[in-house]
Amino acid sequence: MLGKVLTSLLLLAVFFYEPAEAQKKKETLLSEKVTQMMEWASKRSVIKMNGDKFRRFVKAPPRNYSVVIMFTALQPQRQCGVCRQADEEFQVLANSWRFSSAFTNKVFFASVDFDEGSDVFQMLNMNSAPTFLHFPSKGKPRRSDTYELQVRGFAAEQLARWVADRTDVQIRVIRPPNYAGPLLLGFLLAVIGGLAYLRRHNLEFLFNTNVWAFSALCFVLIMTSGQMWNHIRGPPYAHKNPSTGQVSYIHGSSQAQFVAETHIVLLFNAAVTMGIVLLCEAATSDMDIGKRKIMCVAGIGLVMLFFSWLLSIFRAKYHGYPYRCEHPVSFLYTNTSLL
């Protein structure tokens, strides 16, 4: 009887000892991981990771901290200009968090380069860069833990809002001072002021309607092409697929755009405007009929060709848009016969 009691007590001791020992090992391992992450973060705000570090400090439990990772391709042979631009903004965000008074071990920032962690890209079925993912402290990443880069852009302020939404950590973005803008503005004002001073006895150019019309037209073209949206959202210039190497200059969604796309739209709008100006000049000018015909043909050609391309871009972004422009060559042939 006494032997059975002792056996039961021994089994109970083993039963309670093993979970306690396992819990102690878990806490020790977690403490070591947090200490290592803090040490790396103290040396550089964005921790560089390869496949081994990713599996040990991000994928493998235990983990009580979140990790925001930028998957990128910064090697020169990858020719990913967008990756370098996004990396600069990511560095600004990470530095703002690392050197803030609110810095804790709740969130860490890291990066995985394709050439140093291609196995991580394969593990996550990732075929584009740059990509931002949030790995929460508990559970697996959800769909909302993938940053919508093509919609929101990669500006540090936009990334900070997304991090705050996913982790409840508010990061005030602090950028290093950039004197290029004020210096350029000052230089421009100095040039304008110098020219005005040199021509102070002949300021008729200030009342030239063509100068003001051209300036207003340039301003309208810049604004209507989406430059202000670029300034606010900070989208990438273009998108390059690191697997296929294909570069996209036109965004496939109506909710976002690339910087290159705005340049293309600006050029097309300017060409259409030039065509309209030529048509107006052909109708009102006192030049001989031959030159007016040439101006009319050139104006119709510019309007039809570039407006057709504008509609093509619109159709590519707004899928299912039913309208299209008549082929410019046939339209031009039909309408020039009336001249």
mmCIF file of N, CA and C in Angstrom, residues 67-148:
data_model
loop_
_atom_site.group_PDB
_atom_site.id
_atom_site.type_symbol
_atom_site.label_atom_id
_atom_site.label_comp_id
_atom_site.label_asym_id
_atom_site.label_seq_id
_atom_site.Cartn_x
_atom_site.Cartn_y
_atom_site.Cartn_z
ATOM 1 N N VAL A 67 7.387 41.991 -35.657
ATOM 2 C CA VAL A 67 8.485 42.309 -36.565
ATOM 3 C C VAL A 67 7.887 42.814 -37.877
ATOM 4 N N VAL A 68 8.304 43.999 -38.289
ATOM 5 C CA VAL A 68 7.917 44.562 -39.582
ATOM 6 C C VAL A 68 9.102 44.370 -40.518
ATOM 7 N N ILE A 69 8.895 43.606 -41.578
ATOM 8 C CA ILE A 69 9.992 43.231 -42.468
ATOM 9 C C ILE A 69 9.753 43.782 -43.863
ATOM 10 N N MET A 70 10.801 44.352 -44.427
ATOM 11 C CA MET A 70 10.778 44.773 -45.823
ATOM 12 C C MET A 70 11.541 43.733 -46.640
ATOM 13 N N PHE A 71 10.856 43.103 -47.566
ATOM 14 C CA PHE A 71 11.478 42.153 -48.484
ATOM 15 C C PHE A 71 11.868 42.922 -49.730
ATOM 16 N N THR A 72 13.147 42.907 -50.046
ATOM 17 C CA THR A 72 13.663 43.804 -51.066
ATOM 18 C C THR A 72 14.702 43.117 -51.936
ATOM 19 N N ALA A 73 15.230 43.859 -52.884
ATOM 20 C CA ALA A 73 16.279 43.367 -53.787
ATOM 21 C C ALA A 73 17.182 44.550 -54.115
ATOM 22 N N LEU A 74 18.178 44.776 -53.262
ATOM 23 C CA LEU A 74 19.004 45.972 -53.349
ATOM 24 C C LEU A 74 20.292 45.784 -54.121
ATOM 25 N N GLN A 75 20.602 44.555 -54.501
ATOM 26 C CA GLN A 75 21.849 44.334 -55.229
ATOM 27 C C GLN A 75 21.807 45.023 -56.589
ATOM 28 N N PRO A 76 22.938 45.583 -57.047
ATOM 29 C CA PRO A 76 22.944 46.344 -58.312
ATOM 30 C C PRO A 76 22.448 45.541 -59.504
ATOM 31 N N GLN A 77 22.744 44.232 -59.529
ATOM 32 C CA GLN A 77 22.334 43.442 -60.693
ATOM 33 C C GLN A 77 20.822 43.292 -60.790
ATOM 34 N N ARG A 78 20.113 43.562 -59.707
ATOM 35 C CA ARG A 78 18.646 43.468 -59.735
ATOM 36 C C ARG A 78 18.014 44.703 -60.377
ATOM 37 N N GLN A 79 18.745 45.812 -60.394
ATOM 38 C CA GLN A 79 18.273 47.048 -61.026
ATOM 39 C C GLN A 79 16.879 47.448 -60.533
ATOM 40 N N CYS A 80 16.717 47.426 -59.222
ATOM 41 C CA CYS A 80 15.426 47.773 -58.621
ATOM 42 C C CYS A 80 15.538 49.163 -57.986
ATOM 43 N N GLY A 81 15.282 50.176 -58.783
ATOM 44 C CA GLY A 81 15.330 51.541 -58.265
ATOM 45 C C GLY A 81 14.280 51.803 -57.209
ATOM 46 N N VAL A 82 13.123 51.183 -57.362
ATOM 47 C CA VAL A 82 12.048 51.351 -56.381
ATOM 48 C C VAL A 82 12.467 50.801 -55.026
ATOM 49 N N CYS A 83 13.237 49.698 -55.046
ATOM 50 C CA CYS A 83 13.691 49.095 -53.790
ATOM 51 C C CYS A 83 14.566 50.067 -53.016
ATOM 52 N N ARG A 84 15.435 50.780 -53.715
ATOM 53 C CA ARG A 84 16.314 51.737 -53.039
ATOM 54 C C ARG A 84 15.510 52.900 -52.466
ATOM 55 N N GLN A 85 14.525 53.370 -53.202
ATOM 56 C CA GLN A 85 13.689 54.463 -52.692
ATOM 57 C C GLN A 85 12.893 54.013 -51.470
ATOM 58 N N ALA A 86 12.314 52.817 -51.546
ATOM 59 C CA ALA A 86 11.545 52.300 -50.414
ATOM 60 C C ALA A 86 12.441 52.046 -49.212
ATOM 61 N N ASP A 87 13.673 51.601 -49.456
ATOM 62 C CA ASP A 87 14.607 51.342 -48.359
ATOM 63 C C ASP A 87 14.933 52.631 -47.616
ATOM 64 N N GLU A 88 15.086 53.730 -48.336
ATOM 65 C CA GLU A 88 15.363 55.011 -47.685
ATOM 66 C C GLU A 88 14.216 55.417 -46.759
ATOM 67 N N GLU A 89 12.980 55.248 -47.221
ATOM 68 C CA GLU A 89 11.825 55.594 -46.389
ATOM 69 C C GLU A 89 11.698 54.650 -45.196
ATOM 70 N N PHE A 90 11.991 53.376 -45.425
ATOM 71 C CA PHE A 90 11.937 52.392 -44.338
ATOM 72 C C PHE A 90 12.987 52.706 -43.279
ATOM 73 N N GLN A 91 14.150 53.155 -43.707
ATOM 74 C CA GLN A 91 15.199 53.546 -42.765
ATOM 75 C C GLN A 91 14.762 54.753 -41.939
ATOM 76 N N VAL A 92 14.101 55.710 -42.582
ATOM 77 C CA VAL A 92 13.598 56.881 -41.861
ATOM 78 C C VAL A 92 12.610 56.460 -40.787
ATOM 79 N N LEU A 93 11.699 55.552 -41.132
ATOM 80 C CA LEU A 93 10.708 55.079 -40.167
ATOM 81 C C LEU A 93 11.376 54.344 -39.010
ATOM 82 N N ALA A 94 12.302 53.427 -39.328
ATOM 83 C CA ALA A 94 12.966 52.650 -38.283
ATOM 84 C C ALA A 94 13.808 53.540 -37.372
ATOM 85 N N ASN A 95 14.498 54.513 -37.936
ATOM 86 C CA ASN A 95 15.291 55.433 -37.111
ATOM 87 C C ASN A 95 14.406 56.280 -36.217
ATOM 88 N N SER A 96 13.253 56.693 -36.743
ATOM 89 C CA SER A 96 12.320 57.488 -35.940
ATOM 90 C C SER A 96 11.843 56.698 -34.728
ATOM 91 N N TRP A 97 11.647 55.390 -34.891
ATOM 92 C CA TRP A 97 11.217 54.544 -33.776
ATOM 93 C C TRP A 97 12.380 54.234 -32.838
ATOM 94 N N ARG A 98 13.535 53.916 -33.408
ATOM 95 C CA ARG A 98 14.679 53.502 -32.594
ATOM 96 C C ARG A 98 15.148 54.622 -31.672
ATOM 97 N N PHE A 99 15.137 55.859 -32.142
ATOM 98 C CA PHE A 99 15.679 56.958 -31.355
ATOM 99 C C PHE A 99 14.601 57.798 -30.684
ATOM 100 N N SER A 100 13.392 57.262 -30.595
ATOM 101 C CA SER A 100 12.321 57.956 -29.889
ATOM 102 C C SER A 100 12.331 57.542 -28.417
ATOM 103 N N SER A 101 11.756 58.391 -27.586
ATOM 104 C CA SER A 101 11.699 58.087 -26.148
ATOM 105 C C SER A 101 10.749 56.945 -25.843
ATOM 106 N N ALA A 102 9.854 56.631 -26.782
ATOM 107 C CA ALA A 102 8.877 55.559 -26.565
ATOM 108 C C ALA A 102 9.371 54.194 -27.041
ATOM 109 N N PHE A 103 10.629 54.101 -27.457
ATOM 110 C CA PHE A 103 11.155 52.848 -28.010
ATOM 111 C C PHE A 103 11.101 51.731 -26.977
ATOM 112 N N THR A 104 10.548 50.583 -27.401
ATOM 113 C CA THR A 104 10.496 49.384 -26.568
ATOM 114 C C THR A 104 10.816 48.174 -27.445
ATOM 115 N N ASN A 105 10.783 47.008 -26.813
ATOM 116 C CA ASN A 105 11.014 45.762 -27.560
ATOM 117 C C ASN A 105 9.712 45.178 -28.096
ATOM 118 N N LYS A 106 8.678 46.026 -28.214
ATOM 119 C CA LYS A 106 7.394 45.550 -28.723
ATOM 120 C C LYS A 106 7.413 45.369 -30.237
ATOM 121 N N VAL A 107 8.183 46.220 -30.939
ATOM 122 C CA VAL A 107 8.239 46.175 -32.395
ATOM 123 C C VAL A 107 9.690 46.298 -32.833
ATOM 124 N N PHE A 108 10.060 45.471 -33.819
ATOM 125 C CA PHE A 108 11.377 45.564 -34.439
ATOM 126 C C PHE A 108 11.190 45.693 -35.950
ATOM 127 N N PHE A 109 12.146 46.354 -36.581
ATOM 128 C CA PHE A 109 12.143 46.505 -38.029
ATOM 129 C C PHE A 109 13.315 45.712 -38.611
ATOM 130 N N ALA A 110 13.033 44.983 -39.682
ATOM 131 C CA ALA A 110 14.055 44.140 -40.293
ATOM 132 C C ALA A 110 13.880 44.137 -41.804
ATOM 133 N N SER A 111 14.881 43.633 -42.505
ATOM 134 C CA SER A 111 14.822 43.521 -43.962
ATOM 135 C C SER A 111 15.426 42.196 -44.386
ATOM 136 N N VAL A 112 14.885 41.657 -45.470
ATOM 137 C CA VAL A 112 15.392 40.425 -46.069
ATOM 138 C C VAL A 112 15.649 40.714 -47.535
ATOM 139 N N ASP A 113 16.911 40.631 -47.942
ATOM 140 C CA ASP A 113 17.274 40.854 -49.332
ATOM 141 C C ASP A 113 17.138 39.551 -50.113
ATOM 142 N N PHE A 114 16.689 39.665 -51.345
ATOM 143 C CA PHE A 114 16.446 38.475 -52.159
ATOM 144 C C PHE A 114 17.717 37.644 -52.342
ATOM 145 N N ASP A 115 18.852 38.313 -52.510
ATOM 146 C CA ASP A 115 20.099 37.586 -52.750
ATOM 147 C C ASP A 115 20.681 36.979 -51.487
ATOM 148 N N GLU A 116 20.193 37.386 -50.326
ATOM 149 C CA GLU A 116 20.662 36.819 -49.067
ATOM 150 C C GLU A 116 19.634 35.915 -48.402
ATOM 151 N N GLY A 117 18.414 35.970 -48.860
ATOM 152 C CA GLY A 117 17.359 35.146 -48.263
ATOM 153 C C GLY A 117 16.339 34.694 -49.281
ATOM 154 N N SER A 118 16.820 34.182 -50.420
ATOM 155 C CA SER A 118 15.891 33.723 -51.456
ATOM 156 C C SER A 118 14.999 32.599 -50.949
ATOM 157 N N ASP A 119 15.508 31.804 -49.978
ATOM 158 C CA ASP A 119 14.697 30.720 -49.419
ATOM 159 C C ASP A 119 13.498 31.267 -48.660
ATOM 160 N N VAL A 120 13.640 32.461 -48.075
ATOM 161 C CA VAL A 120 12.508 33.087 -47.376
ATOM 162 C C VAL A 120 11.456 33.524 -48.388
ATOM 163 N N PHE A 121 11.894 34.078 -49.524
ATOM 164 C CA PHE A 121 10.958 34.455 -50.588
ATOM 165 C C PHE A 121 10.177 33.232 -51.059
ATOM 166 N N GLN A 122 10.877 32.103 -51.233
ATOM 167 C CA GLN A 122 10.215 30.884 -51.676
ATOM 168 C C GLN A 122 9.264 30.363 -50.600
ATOM 169 N N MET A 123 9.671 30.464 -49.350
ATOM 170 C CA MET A 123 8.831 29.998 -48.249
ATOM 171 C C MET A 123 7.505 30.744 -48.189
ATOM 172 N N LEU A 124 7.554 32.042 -48.483
ATOM 173 C CA LEU A 124 6.361 32.886 -48.403
ATOM 174 C C LEU A 124 5.665 33.062 -49.746
ATOM 175 N N ASN A 125 6.147 32.332 -50.781
ATOM 176 C CA ASN A 125 5.577 32.434 -52.138
ATOM 177 C C ASN A 125 5.540 33.884 -52.606
ATOM 178 N N MET A 126 6.654 34.576 -52.415
ATOM 179 C CA MET A 126 6.740 35.991 -52.743
ATOM 180 C C MET A 126 7.522 36.149 -54.043
ATOM 181 N N ASN A 127 6.961 36.899 -54.995
ATOM 182 C CA ASN A 127 7.611 37.056 -56.295
ATOM 183 C C ASN A 127 7.762 38.515 -56.707
ATOM 184 N N SER A 128 7.651 39.439 -55.768
ATOM 185 C CA SER A 128 7.826 40.851 -56.102
ATOM 186 C C SER A 128 8.507 41.560 -54.937
ATOM 187 N N ALA A 129 9.185 42.627 -55.253
ATOM 188 C CA ALA A 129 9.858 43.447 -54.249
ATOM 189 C C ALA A 129 9.805 44.900 -54.715
ATOM 190 N N PRO A 130 9.726 45.845 -53.781
ATOM 191 C CA PRO A 130 9.698 45.636 -52.333
ATOM 192 C C PRO A 130 8.310 45.255 -51.823
ATOM 193 N N THR A 131 8.293 44.534 -50.715
ATOM 194 C CA THR A 131 7.049 44.123 -50.060
ATOM 195 C C THR A 131 7.234 44.271 -48.556
ATOM 196 N N PHE A 132 6.224 44.808 -47.888
ATOM 197 C CA PHE A 132 6.279 44.991 -46.440
ATOM 198 C C PHE A 132 5.278 44.045 -45.787
ATOM 199 N N LEU A 133 5.759 43.285 -44.800
ATOM 200 C CA LEU A 133 4.909 42.357 -44.060
ATOM 201 C C LEU A 133 5.064 42.584 -42.569
ATOM 202 N N HIS A 134 3.960 42.437 -41.861
ATOM 203 C CA HIS A 134 3.982 42.517 -40.404
ATOM 204 C C HIS A 134 3.748 41.129 -39.825
ATOM 205 N N PHE A 135 4.653 40.701 -38.976
ATOM 206 C CA PHE A 135 4.522 39.414 -38.294
ATOM 207 C C PHE A 135 4.142 39.691 -36.848
ATOM 208 N N PRO A 136 2.871 39.461 -36.491
ATOM 209 C CA PRO A 136 2.400 39.811 -35.143
ATOM 210 C C PRO A 136 3.040 38.943 -34.072
ATOM 211 N N SER A 137 2.954 39.424 -32.849
ATOM 212 C CA SER A 137 3.558 38.689 -31.734
ATOM 213 C C SER A 137 2.836 37.378 -31.456
ATOM 214 N N LYS A 138 1.569 37.313 -31.837
ATOM 215 C CA LYS A 138 0.790 36.086 -31.631
ATOM 216 C C LYS A 138 0.048 35.751 -32.918
ATOM 217 N N GLY A 139 0.063 34.493 -33.276
ATOM 218 C CA GLY A 139 -0.673 34.054 -34.447
ATOM 219 C C GLY A 139 0.085 34.300 -35.737
ATOM 220 N N LYS A 140 -0.554 33.954 -36.845
ATOM 221 C CA LYS A 140 0.034 34.098 -38.156
ATOM 222 C C LYS A 140 -0.390 35.430 -38.789
ATOM 223 N N PRO A 141 0.401 35.927 -39.733
ATOM 224 C CA PRO A 141 0.017 37.173 -40.412
ATOM 225 C C PRO A 141 -1.303 37.023 -41.153
ATOM 226 N N ARG A 142 -2.112 38.060 -41.088
ATOM 227 C CA ARG A 142 -3.365 38.091 -41.825
ATOM 228 C C ARG A 142 -3.191 38.874 -43.119
ATOM 229 N N ARG A 143 -4.262 38.954 -43.859
ATOM 230 C CA ARG A 143 -4.196 39.691 -45.127
ATOM 231 C C ARG A 143 -3.863 41.154 -44.899
ATOM 232 N N SER A 144 -4.398 41.726 -43.818
ATOM 233 C CA SER A 144 -4.143 43.135 -43.517
ATOM 234 C C SER A 144 -2.725 43.380 -43.023
ATOM 235 N N ASP A 145 -1.971 42.313 -42.741
ATOM 236 C CA ASP A 145 -0.577 42.458 -42.327
ATOM 237 C C ASP A 145 0.355 42.614 -43.518
ATOM 238 N N THR A 146 -0.191 42.586 -44.729
ATOM 239 C CA THR A 146 0.586 42.881 -45.937
ATOM 240 C C THR A 146 0.287 44.310 -46.358
ATOM 241 N N TYR A 147 1.308 45.114 -46.425
ATOM 242 C CA TYR A 147 1.145 46.535 -46.745
ATOM 243 C C TYR A 147 0.795 46.703 -48.214
ATOM 244 N N GLU A 148 -0.226 47.522 -48.499
ATOM 245 C CA GLU A 148 -0.659 47.777 -49.872
ATOM 246 C C GLU A 148 0.227 48.865 -50.471
#
